[in-house]
Short mmCIF file of N, CA and C in Angstrom, two decimals:
data_model
loop_
_atom_site.label_atom_id
_atom_site.label_comp_id
_atom_site.label_asym_id
_atom_site.label_seq_id
_atom_site.Cartn_x
_atom_site.Cartn_y
_atom_site.Cartn_z
N MET A 1 -84.70 -75.61 -24.40
CA MET A 1 -85.17 -74.49 -25.21
C MET A 1 -84.95 -74.82 -26.67
N LYS A 2 -85.77 -74.27 -27.49
CA LYS A 2 -85.73 -74.60 -28.90
C LYS A 2 -84.66 -73.85 -29.66
N SER A 3 -84.15 -72.75 -29.10
CA SER A 3 -83.11 -72.02 -29.80
C SER A 3 -81.98 -71.66 -28.85
N ILE A 4 -80.81 -71.49 -29.42
CA ILE A 4 -79.65 -71.11 -28.62
C ILE A 4 -79.84 -69.72 -28.03
N ARG A 5 -80.63 -68.87 -28.71
CA ARG A 5 -80.90 -67.53 -28.16
C ARG A 5 -81.61 -67.62 -26.81
N GLY A 6 -82.53 -68.55 -26.72
CA GLY A 6 -83.25 -68.74 -25.46
C GLY A 6 -82.32 -69.20 -24.35
N VAL A 7 -81.40 -70.12 -24.68
CA VAL A 7 -80.44 -70.62 -23.68
C VAL A 7 -79.53 -69.49 -23.24
N VAL A 8 -78.99 -68.76 -24.20
CA VAL A 8 -78.09 -67.64 -23.88
C VAL A 8 -78.83 -66.58 -23.06
N GLY A 9 -80.03 -66.24 -23.48
CA GLY A 9 -80.83 -65.25 -22.75
C GLY A 9 -81.11 -65.70 -21.33
N PHE A 10 -81.46 -66.97 -21.15
CA PHE A 10 -81.74 -67.51 -19.82
C PHE A 10 -80.50 -67.43 -18.93
N VAL A 11 -79.37 -67.92 -19.42
CA VAL A 11 -78.13 -67.91 -18.62
C VAL A 11 -77.72 -66.48 -18.28
N ARG A 12 -77.79 -65.58 -19.26
CA ARG A 12 -77.40 -64.19 -19.00
C ARG A 12 -78.37 -63.51 -18.02
N ALA A 13 -79.65 -63.84 -18.10
CA ALA A 13 -80.63 -63.27 -17.17
C ALA A 13 -80.35 -63.74 -15.74
N VAL A 14 -80.01 -65.01 -15.59
CA VAL A 14 -79.68 -65.53 -14.26
C VAL A 14 -78.42 -64.84 -13.73
N GLU A 15 -77.41 -64.74 -14.57
CA GLU A 15 -76.16 -64.10 -14.15
C GLU A 15 -76.36 -62.63 -13.81
N ALA A 16 -77.17 -61.93 -14.58
CA ALA A 16 -77.39 -60.50 -14.36
C ALA A 16 -78.44 -60.24 -13.28
N GLY A 17 -79.26 -61.22 -13.01
CA GLY A 17 -80.32 -61.04 -12.02
C GLY A 17 -81.56 -60.37 -12.57
N SER A 18 -81.57 -60.11 -13.89
CA SER A 18 -82.75 -59.47 -14.49
C SER A 18 -82.71 -59.64 -16.00
N PHE A 19 -83.89 -59.50 -16.61
CA PHE A 19 -83.96 -59.52 -18.07
C PHE A 19 -83.31 -58.26 -18.64
N ALA A 20 -83.45 -57.15 -17.94
CA ALA A 20 -82.86 -55.90 -18.42
C ALA A 20 -81.33 -56.00 -18.43
N GLY A 21 -80.75 -56.59 -17.40
CA GLY A 21 -79.29 -56.77 -17.36
C GLY A 21 -78.80 -57.69 -18.46
N ALA A 22 -79.56 -58.77 -18.69
CA ALA A 22 -79.20 -59.70 -19.76
C ALA A 22 -79.32 -59.01 -21.11
N ALA A 23 -80.39 -58.24 -21.29
CA ALA A 23 -80.61 -57.53 -22.56
C ALA A 23 -79.45 -56.58 -22.85
N LYS A 24 -78.98 -55.91 -21.82
CA LYS A 24 -77.87 -54.96 -22.00
C LYS A 24 -76.61 -55.69 -22.47
N LYS A 25 -76.32 -56.83 -21.84
CA LYS A 25 -75.15 -57.63 -22.24
C LYS A 25 -75.28 -58.17 -23.66
N LEU A 26 -76.49 -58.53 -24.04
CA LEU A 26 -76.73 -59.15 -25.35
C LEU A 26 -77.03 -58.15 -26.46
N GLY A 27 -77.26 -56.89 -26.09
CA GLY A 27 -77.55 -55.88 -27.10
C GLY A 27 -78.94 -56.00 -27.70
N VAL A 28 -79.90 -56.48 -26.91
CA VAL A 28 -81.28 -56.61 -27.38
C VAL A 28 -82.20 -55.98 -26.33
N THR A 29 -83.50 -56.03 -26.56
CA THR A 29 -84.45 -55.46 -25.60
C THR A 29 -84.78 -56.47 -24.52
N PRO A 30 -85.18 -56.00 -23.35
CA PRO A 30 -85.59 -56.92 -22.29
C PRO A 30 -86.77 -57.80 -22.72
N VAL A 31 -87.66 -57.26 -23.51
CA VAL A 31 -88.81 -58.03 -23.99
C VAL A 31 -88.33 -59.21 -24.86
N ALA A 32 -87.34 -58.97 -25.69
CA ALA A 32 -86.81 -60.05 -26.54
C ALA A 32 -86.21 -61.16 -25.69
N VAL A 33 -85.46 -60.80 -24.66
CA VAL A 33 -84.88 -61.81 -23.77
C VAL A 33 -85.99 -62.59 -23.08
N SER A 34 -86.95 -61.88 -22.54
CA SER A 34 -88.06 -62.51 -21.83
C SER A 34 -88.81 -63.49 -22.72
N LYS A 35 -89.12 -63.09 -23.94
CA LYS A 35 -89.85 -63.96 -24.87
C LYS A 35 -89.03 -65.21 -25.21
N ASN A 36 -87.73 -65.02 -25.49
CA ASN A 36 -86.88 -66.16 -25.84
C ASN A 36 -86.78 -67.15 -24.68
N VAL A 37 -86.77 -66.65 -23.46
CA VAL A 37 -86.61 -67.52 -22.31
C VAL A 37 -87.93 -68.18 -21.92
N GLU A 38 -88.99 -67.42 -21.81
CA GLU A 38 -90.21 -67.92 -21.19
C GLU A 38 -91.09 -68.78 -22.08
N ARG A 39 -91.03 -68.61 -23.37
CA ARG A 39 -91.99 -69.29 -24.24
C ARG A 39 -91.51 -70.62 -24.80
N GLN A 40 -90.33 -71.05 -24.49
CA GLN A 40 -89.79 -72.17 -25.24
C GLN A 40 -89.89 -73.53 -24.56
N LEU A 41 -89.73 -73.63 -23.26
CA LEU A 41 -89.72 -74.94 -22.62
C LEU A 41 -91.08 -75.38 -22.10
N GLY A 42 -91.91 -74.44 -21.78
CA GLY A 42 -93.19 -74.80 -21.20
C GLY A 42 -93.07 -75.21 -19.74
N VAL A 43 -91.94 -74.93 -19.12
CA VAL A 43 -91.69 -75.22 -17.70
C VAL A 43 -91.26 -73.91 -17.06
N ARG A 44 -91.74 -73.65 -15.88
CA ARG A 44 -91.36 -72.41 -15.20
C ARG A 44 -89.94 -72.56 -14.66
N LEU A 45 -89.02 -71.71 -15.15
CA LEU A 45 -87.62 -71.74 -14.74
C LEU A 45 -87.28 -70.63 -13.74
N LEU A 46 -88.05 -69.54 -13.83
CA LEU A 46 -87.73 -68.36 -13.03
C LEU A 46 -88.96 -67.87 -12.28
N GLN A 47 -88.71 -67.39 -11.07
CA GLN A 47 -89.73 -66.67 -10.32
C GLN A 47 -89.39 -65.20 -10.49
N ARG A 48 -90.35 -64.42 -10.92
CA ARG A 48 -90.09 -63.00 -11.16
C ARG A 48 -90.80 -62.15 -10.13
N SER A 49 -90.09 -61.16 -9.65
CA SER A 49 -90.72 -60.13 -8.84
C SER A 49 -90.37 -58.81 -9.50
N THR A 50 -90.85 -57.72 -8.95
CA THR A 50 -90.56 -56.42 -9.55
C THR A 50 -89.08 -56.06 -9.39
N ARG A 51 -88.40 -56.71 -8.46
CA ARG A 51 -87.00 -56.34 -8.17
C ARG A 51 -85.97 -57.35 -8.65
N LYS A 52 -86.32 -58.63 -8.73
CA LYS A 52 -85.31 -59.63 -9.09
C LYS A 52 -85.90 -60.90 -9.66
N LEU A 53 -84.98 -61.71 -10.19
CA LEU A 53 -85.34 -63.04 -10.68
C LEU A 53 -84.75 -64.05 -9.71
N SER A 54 -85.46 -65.12 -9.50
CA SER A 54 -84.89 -66.23 -8.74
C SER A 54 -85.23 -67.52 -9.48
N LEU A 55 -84.38 -68.51 -9.32
CA LEU A 55 -84.55 -69.78 -10.03
C LEU A 55 -85.50 -70.70 -9.30
N THR A 56 -86.33 -71.42 -10.07
CA THR A 56 -87.09 -72.53 -9.51
C THR A 56 -86.14 -73.72 -9.45
N GLN A 57 -86.59 -74.82 -8.88
CA GLN A 57 -85.75 -76.02 -8.83
C GLN A 57 -85.40 -76.47 -10.26
N GLU A 58 -86.41 -76.47 -11.15
CA GLU A 58 -86.15 -76.83 -12.55
C GLU A 58 -85.19 -75.83 -13.19
N GLY A 59 -85.36 -74.57 -12.84
CA GLY A 59 -84.49 -73.53 -13.38
C GLY A 59 -83.05 -73.71 -12.95
N ARG A 60 -82.83 -74.07 -11.66
CA ARG A 60 -81.46 -74.30 -11.17
C ARG A 60 -80.82 -75.46 -11.92
N THR A 61 -81.57 -76.56 -12.07
CA THR A 61 -81.05 -77.72 -12.80
C THR A 61 -80.71 -77.34 -14.24
N TYR A 62 -81.62 -76.65 -14.89
CA TYR A 62 -81.41 -76.25 -16.28
C TYR A 62 -80.21 -75.30 -16.39
N TYR A 63 -80.11 -74.35 -15.50
CA TYR A 63 -78.99 -73.39 -15.51
C TYR A 63 -77.65 -74.12 -15.38
N GLU A 64 -77.57 -75.02 -14.41
CA GLU A 64 -76.32 -75.76 -14.19
C GLU A 64 -75.94 -76.60 -15.40
N ARG A 65 -76.96 -77.15 -16.08
CA ARG A 65 -76.68 -77.99 -17.26
C ARG A 65 -76.32 -77.15 -18.49
N CYS A 66 -76.78 -75.90 -18.54
CA CYS A 66 -76.52 -75.03 -19.70
C CYS A 66 -75.18 -74.32 -19.62
N CYS A 67 -74.71 -74.02 -18.43
CA CYS A 67 -73.50 -73.19 -18.29
C CYS A 67 -72.27 -73.80 -18.94
N GLY A 68 -72.02 -75.09 -18.71
CA GLY A 68 -70.83 -75.74 -19.28
C GLY A 68 -70.82 -75.72 -20.80
N PRO A 69 -71.88 -76.22 -21.44
CA PRO A 69 -71.90 -76.20 -22.91
C PRO A 69 -71.84 -74.79 -23.49
N LEU A 70 -72.50 -73.84 -22.82
CA LEU A 70 -72.46 -72.46 -23.32
C LEU A 70 -71.04 -71.90 -23.22
N ARG A 71 -70.35 -72.19 -22.14
CA ARG A 71 -68.96 -71.76 -21.98
C ARG A 71 -68.09 -72.38 -23.08
N GLU A 72 -68.31 -73.66 -23.38
CA GLU A 72 -67.55 -74.33 -24.44
C GLU A 72 -67.80 -73.69 -25.80
N LEU A 73 -69.04 -73.33 -26.09
CA LEU A 73 -69.35 -72.64 -27.35
C LEU A 73 -68.64 -71.29 -27.42
N GLU A 74 -68.66 -70.56 -26.32
CA GLU A 74 -67.98 -69.26 -26.29
C GLU A 74 -66.48 -69.43 -26.46
N ASN A 75 -65.90 -70.47 -25.84
CA ASN A 75 -64.46 -70.74 -26.00
C ASN A 75 -64.14 -71.10 -27.44
N ALA A 76 -64.98 -71.91 -28.07
CA ALA A 76 -64.76 -72.28 -29.47
C ALA A 76 -64.78 -71.04 -30.35
N GLN A 77 -65.71 -70.15 -30.09
CA GLN A 77 -65.79 -68.91 -30.86
C GLN A 77 -64.55 -68.05 -30.64
N SER A 78 -64.07 -67.97 -29.41
CA SER A 78 -62.88 -67.18 -29.10
C SER A 78 -61.65 -67.73 -29.82
N VAL A 79 -61.53 -69.05 -29.83
CA VAL A 79 -60.38 -69.68 -30.50
C VAL A 79 -60.37 -69.31 -31.97
N ILE A 80 -61.51 -69.43 -32.62
CA ILE A 80 -61.59 -69.12 -34.05
C ILE A 80 -61.36 -67.64 -34.30
N THR A 81 -61.93 -66.79 -33.46
CA THR A 81 -61.75 -65.35 -33.61
C THR A 81 -60.29 -64.98 -33.44
N GLU A 82 -59.61 -65.56 -32.46
CA GLU A 82 -58.21 -65.26 -32.22
C GLU A 82 -57.33 -65.75 -33.37
N ARG A 83 -57.67 -66.90 -33.93
CA ARG A 83 -56.89 -67.41 -35.06
C ARG A 83 -56.94 -66.44 -36.23
N GLY A 84 -58.08 -65.82 -36.41
CA GLY A 84 -58.21 -64.85 -37.49
C GLY A 84 -57.38 -63.60 -37.25
N LYS A 85 -57.07 -63.29 -36.02
CA LYS A 85 -56.31 -62.09 -35.69
C LYS A 85 -54.81 -62.32 -35.80
N SER A 86 -54.34 -63.46 -35.44
CA SER A 86 -52.91 -63.73 -35.42
C SER A 86 -52.64 -65.05 -36.14
N PRO A 87 -51.79 -65.01 -37.16
CA PRO A 87 -51.52 -66.23 -37.92
C PRO A 87 -50.81 -67.29 -37.08
N THR A 88 -51.11 -68.54 -37.37
CA THR A 88 -50.48 -69.66 -36.69
C THR A 88 -50.12 -70.73 -37.71
N GLY A 89 -49.20 -71.61 -37.34
CA GLY A 89 -48.85 -72.74 -38.20
C GLY A 89 -47.42 -72.68 -38.68
N ALA A 90 -47.11 -73.59 -39.58
CA ALA A 90 -45.75 -73.69 -40.12
C ALA A 90 -45.63 -72.84 -41.39
N LEU A 91 -44.47 -72.21 -41.55
CA LEU A 91 -44.16 -71.44 -42.75
C LEU A 91 -42.77 -71.87 -43.21
N LYS A 92 -42.72 -72.51 -44.37
CA LYS A 92 -41.46 -73.04 -44.91
C LYS A 92 -41.00 -72.13 -46.05
N VAL A 93 -39.79 -71.54 -45.87
CA VAL A 93 -39.27 -70.53 -46.79
C VAL A 93 -37.94 -70.99 -47.37
N THR A 94 -37.77 -70.80 -48.66
CA THR A 94 -36.47 -71.04 -49.29
C THR A 94 -35.96 -69.71 -49.82
N CYS A 95 -34.66 -69.50 -49.70
CA CYS A 95 -34.08 -68.21 -50.06
C CYS A 95 -32.65 -68.39 -50.55
N LEU A 96 -32.23 -67.54 -51.46
CA LEU A 96 -30.82 -67.55 -51.89
C LEU A 96 -29.94 -67.24 -50.69
N SER A 97 -28.85 -67.98 -50.55
CA SER A 97 -27.99 -67.84 -49.37
C SER A 97 -27.51 -66.42 -49.10
N PRO A 98 -26.88 -65.73 -50.07
CA PRO A 98 -26.38 -64.39 -49.74
C PRO A 98 -27.50 -63.43 -49.33
N PHE A 99 -28.60 -63.42 -50.05
CA PHE A 99 -29.71 -62.55 -49.72
C PHE A 99 -30.28 -62.90 -48.35
N GLY A 100 -30.40 -64.18 -48.10
CA GLY A 100 -30.95 -64.64 -46.82
C GLY A 100 -30.09 -64.24 -45.64
N ARG A 101 -28.78 -64.40 -45.79
CA ARG A 101 -27.88 -64.04 -44.68
C ARG A 101 -27.90 -62.54 -44.40
N VAL A 102 -27.91 -61.75 -45.45
CA VAL A 102 -27.82 -60.30 -45.28
C VAL A 102 -29.16 -59.67 -44.94
N TYR A 103 -30.23 -60.09 -45.59
CA TYR A 103 -31.52 -59.40 -45.44
C TYR A 103 -32.57 -60.16 -44.62
N VAL A 104 -32.65 -61.48 -44.77
CA VAL A 104 -33.73 -62.23 -44.13
C VAL A 104 -33.40 -62.60 -42.68
N LEU A 105 -32.23 -63.16 -42.44
CA LEU A 105 -31.88 -63.59 -41.08
C LEU A 105 -32.02 -62.48 -40.04
N PRO A 106 -31.60 -61.25 -40.32
CA PRO A 106 -31.77 -60.20 -39.29
C PRO A 106 -33.24 -59.88 -38.98
N LEU A 107 -34.15 -60.22 -39.88
CA LEU A 107 -35.57 -59.93 -39.66
C LEU A 107 -36.29 -61.00 -38.83
N ILE A 108 -35.69 -62.16 -38.68
CA ILE A 108 -36.36 -63.29 -38.03
C ILE A 108 -36.72 -63.02 -36.57
N PRO A 109 -35.86 -62.46 -35.73
CA PRO A 109 -36.27 -62.22 -34.34
C PRO A 109 -37.51 -61.32 -34.23
N GLY A 110 -37.56 -60.25 -35.00
CA GLY A 110 -38.72 -59.37 -34.99
C GLY A 110 -39.97 -60.06 -35.51
N PHE A 111 -39.82 -60.86 -36.55
CA PHE A 111 -40.93 -61.63 -37.11
C PHE A 111 -41.48 -62.60 -36.06
N SER A 112 -40.58 -63.28 -35.37
CA SER A 112 -40.99 -64.26 -34.36
C SER A 112 -41.70 -63.60 -33.18
N ARG A 113 -41.27 -62.41 -32.81
CA ARG A 113 -41.96 -61.68 -31.74
C ARG A 113 -43.35 -61.24 -32.19
N ARG A 114 -43.43 -60.77 -33.43
CA ARG A 114 -44.71 -60.27 -33.94
C ARG A 114 -45.70 -61.40 -34.20
N TYR A 115 -45.21 -62.55 -34.64
CA TYR A 115 -46.06 -63.70 -34.97
C TYR A 115 -45.60 -64.94 -34.20
N PRO A 116 -45.84 -64.98 -32.89
CA PRO A 116 -45.35 -66.11 -32.10
C PRO A 116 -45.99 -67.44 -32.47
N GLY A 117 -47.12 -67.41 -33.14
CA GLY A 117 -47.79 -68.64 -33.53
C GLY A 117 -47.26 -69.26 -34.81
N ILE A 118 -46.32 -68.59 -35.47
CA ILE A 118 -45.73 -69.10 -36.72
C ILE A 118 -44.44 -69.86 -36.40
N GLU A 119 -44.37 -71.07 -36.91
CA GLU A 119 -43.16 -71.87 -36.79
C GLU A 119 -42.42 -71.74 -38.12
N LEU A 120 -41.37 -70.91 -38.13
CA LEU A 120 -40.64 -70.58 -39.36
C LEU A 120 -39.52 -71.58 -39.62
N GLU A 121 -39.48 -72.08 -40.84
CA GLU A 121 -38.41 -72.98 -41.27
C GLU A 121 -37.77 -72.34 -42.50
N LEU A 122 -36.53 -71.86 -42.35
CA LEU A 122 -35.83 -71.14 -43.43
C LEU A 122 -34.74 -72.03 -44.01
N HIS A 123 -34.76 -72.18 -45.34
CA HIS A 123 -33.74 -72.96 -46.06
C HIS A 123 -32.95 -72.00 -46.94
N LEU A 124 -31.64 -71.89 -46.69
CA LEU A 124 -30.77 -71.05 -47.50
C LEU A 124 -30.01 -71.95 -48.46
N ASP A 125 -30.20 -71.72 -49.76
CA ASP A 125 -29.46 -72.49 -50.77
C ASP A 125 -29.38 -71.69 -52.05
N ASP A 126 -28.50 -72.10 -52.93
CA ASP A 126 -28.29 -71.37 -54.18
C ASP A 126 -28.65 -72.20 -55.40
N THR A 127 -29.41 -73.25 -55.19
CA THR A 127 -29.79 -74.11 -56.31
C THR A 127 -31.21 -73.79 -56.74
N VAL A 128 -31.55 -74.24 -57.94
CA VAL A 128 -32.92 -74.11 -58.41
C VAL A 128 -33.77 -75.08 -57.59
N THR A 129 -34.80 -74.56 -56.96
CA THR A 129 -35.60 -75.36 -56.04
C THR A 129 -37.01 -75.56 -56.59
N ASP A 130 -37.46 -76.80 -56.57
CA ASP A 130 -38.85 -77.08 -56.92
C ASP A 130 -39.68 -76.82 -55.67
N MET A 131 -40.38 -75.70 -55.66
CA MET A 131 -41.10 -75.29 -54.46
C MET A 131 -42.18 -76.29 -54.06
N ILE A 132 -42.86 -76.85 -55.04
CA ILE A 132 -43.94 -77.79 -54.73
C ILE A 132 -43.37 -79.07 -54.14
N ALA A 133 -42.36 -79.65 -54.80
CA ALA A 133 -41.76 -80.89 -54.31
C ALA A 133 -41.09 -80.68 -52.95
N GLY A 134 -40.53 -79.50 -52.73
CA GLY A 134 -39.87 -79.20 -51.46
C GLY A 134 -40.84 -78.82 -50.34
N GLY A 135 -42.10 -78.62 -50.69
CA GLY A 135 -43.10 -78.26 -49.68
C GLY A 135 -42.95 -76.84 -49.17
N PHE A 136 -42.40 -75.95 -50.00
CA PHE A 136 -42.18 -74.57 -49.58
C PHE A 136 -43.42 -73.72 -49.77
N ASP A 137 -43.64 -72.80 -48.82
CA ASP A 137 -44.75 -71.86 -48.92
C ASP A 137 -44.29 -70.58 -49.62
N VAL A 138 -43.03 -70.21 -49.41
CA VAL A 138 -42.48 -68.97 -49.95
C VAL A 138 -41.07 -69.25 -50.46
N GLY A 139 -40.75 -68.66 -51.61
CA GLY A 139 -39.40 -68.74 -52.15
C GLY A 139 -38.91 -67.35 -52.51
N ILE A 140 -37.70 -67.02 -52.10
CA ILE A 140 -37.12 -65.73 -52.44
C ILE A 140 -35.97 -66.01 -53.40
N ARG A 141 -36.14 -65.57 -54.63
CA ARG A 141 -35.17 -65.84 -55.68
C ARG A 141 -34.94 -64.59 -56.52
N ALA A 142 -33.89 -64.61 -57.33
CA ALA A 142 -33.58 -63.51 -58.23
C ALA A 142 -33.88 -63.95 -59.65
N GLY A 143 -34.29 -62.99 -60.47
CA GLY A 143 -34.48 -63.29 -61.88
C GLY A 143 -35.93 -63.37 -62.29
N GLU A 144 -36.12 -63.89 -63.49
CA GLU A 144 -37.45 -63.99 -64.08
C GLU A 144 -38.14 -65.27 -63.62
N ALA A 145 -39.46 -65.24 -63.70
CA ALA A 145 -40.25 -66.41 -63.32
C ALA A 145 -40.06 -67.53 -64.32
N ARG A 146 -39.88 -68.73 -63.83
CA ARG A 146 -39.77 -69.90 -64.70
C ARG A 146 -41.07 -70.68 -64.72
N ASP A 147 -41.88 -70.47 -63.69
CA ASP A 147 -43.12 -71.21 -63.55
C ASP A 147 -44.28 -70.22 -63.50
N GLY A 148 -45.13 -70.26 -64.50
CA GLY A 148 -46.24 -69.32 -64.59
C GLY A 148 -47.34 -69.56 -63.56
N THR A 149 -47.25 -70.66 -62.80
CA THR A 149 -48.29 -70.94 -61.81
C THR A 149 -48.01 -70.28 -60.46
N MET A 150 -46.82 -69.75 -60.27
CA MET A 150 -46.46 -69.13 -58.99
C MET A 150 -46.87 -67.66 -58.97
N VAL A 151 -47.26 -67.19 -57.81
CA VAL A 151 -47.58 -65.77 -57.62
C VAL A 151 -46.28 -65.10 -57.19
N MET A 152 -45.90 -64.05 -57.91
CA MET A 152 -44.61 -63.40 -57.63
C MET A 152 -44.81 -61.95 -57.23
N ARG A 153 -43.94 -61.49 -56.33
CA ARG A 153 -43.90 -60.10 -55.91
C ARG A 153 -42.44 -59.67 -55.85
N GLU A 154 -42.17 -58.46 -56.28
CA GLU A 154 -40.81 -57.94 -56.18
C GLU A 154 -40.56 -57.55 -54.73
N VAL A 155 -39.49 -58.09 -54.16
CA VAL A 155 -39.12 -57.79 -52.78
C VAL A 155 -38.16 -56.61 -52.75
N ALA A 156 -37.22 -56.62 -53.68
CA ALA A 156 -36.23 -55.54 -53.74
C ALA A 156 -35.66 -55.52 -55.16
N PRO A 157 -35.25 -54.34 -55.62
CA PRO A 157 -34.61 -54.29 -56.95
C PRO A 157 -33.25 -54.97 -56.89
N LEU A 158 -32.86 -55.53 -58.01
CA LEU A 158 -31.58 -56.23 -58.10
C LEU A 158 -30.68 -55.48 -59.07
N HIS A 159 -29.52 -55.06 -58.59
CA HIS A 159 -28.57 -54.32 -59.42
C HIS A 159 -27.31 -55.16 -59.58
N PHE A 160 -26.85 -55.26 -60.83
CA PHE A 160 -25.62 -56.00 -61.10
C PHE A 160 -24.49 -55.01 -61.33
N VAL A 161 -23.31 -55.38 -60.85
CA VAL A 161 -22.12 -54.56 -61.03
C VAL A 161 -21.02 -55.49 -61.52
N VAL A 162 -20.33 -55.07 -62.57
CA VAL A 162 -19.21 -55.85 -63.08
C VAL A 162 -17.95 -55.32 -62.40
N CYS A 163 -17.20 -56.22 -61.76
CA CYS A 163 -16.00 -55.84 -61.03
C CYS A 163 -14.82 -56.64 -61.56
N GLY A 164 -13.67 -56.03 -61.58
CA GLY A 164 -12.47 -56.72 -61.99
C GLY A 164 -11.29 -55.77 -62.03
N ALA A 165 -10.12 -56.34 -62.10
CA ALA A 165 -8.90 -55.52 -62.20
C ALA A 165 -8.92 -54.81 -63.55
N PRO A 166 -8.47 -53.56 -63.62
CA PRO A 166 -8.47 -52.84 -64.90
C PRO A 166 -7.75 -53.59 -66.01
N SER A 167 -6.62 -54.24 -65.67
CA SER A 167 -5.88 -54.96 -66.71
C SER A 167 -6.68 -56.13 -67.26
N TYR A 168 -7.41 -56.83 -66.38
CA TYR A 168 -8.23 -57.95 -66.83
C TYR A 168 -9.38 -57.44 -67.69
N LEU A 169 -10.03 -56.42 -67.24
CA LEU A 169 -11.17 -55.89 -67.99
C LEU A 169 -10.72 -55.39 -69.36
N ALA A 170 -9.54 -54.78 -69.43
CA ALA A 170 -9.01 -54.30 -70.71
C ALA A 170 -8.71 -55.48 -71.64
N SER A 171 -8.12 -56.54 -71.07
CA SER A 171 -7.78 -57.70 -71.90
C SER A 171 -9.00 -58.50 -72.29
N ALA A 172 -10.07 -58.42 -71.52
CA ALA A 172 -11.29 -59.18 -71.82
C ALA A 172 -12.26 -58.35 -72.66
N ALA A 173 -11.79 -57.25 -73.18
CA ALA A 173 -12.54 -56.39 -74.07
C ALA A 173 -13.66 -55.65 -73.36
N PHE A 174 -13.54 -55.44 -72.05
CA PHE A 174 -14.51 -54.64 -71.34
C PHE A 174 -14.03 -53.20 -71.38
N ARG A 175 -14.92 -52.29 -71.55
CA ARG A 175 -14.55 -50.87 -71.57
C ARG A 175 -15.31 -50.18 -70.46
N SER A 176 -14.63 -49.36 -69.74
CA SER A 176 -15.31 -48.61 -68.70
C SER A 176 -15.98 -47.41 -69.31
N ARG A 177 -17.01 -46.94 -68.70
CA ARG A 177 -17.78 -45.82 -69.25
C ARG A 177 -17.35 -44.54 -68.63
#
């Protein structure tokens, strides 16, 4: 057949036993299925009666040869469609140790259940990290941006508290409010 529509229409008509059944599965009219199937090869593939379709010898051969490749095309489409629904692949994250231990590590089991296709690699460290050289996809850090090429989002507000013994703070010229 000259078009994939004709092949799909032919296979669906054989499976459904009618052009009307194939049309319903494909969301088109029976006339559209019939035209796509019958006008393209110039060989009679189907015997039609008022009640059913039956395959000719050429039709049986053609059907058997079309089913495998059509199934493979449908599988390829399913794989791509599923990939779009659920993320997959490696995700390399760097994070400050204290923040990572308290906030990130407890979230990992839930993240892994929600995104089983993600292979998470978490690095906890307190040094300045070159994200590009380290191959990191995400970095969780505190402070201002040092690199204007990175996309930044605030994850949580950061509050600083000065702590110390009253005698030390008094001697170091700190005054409490």
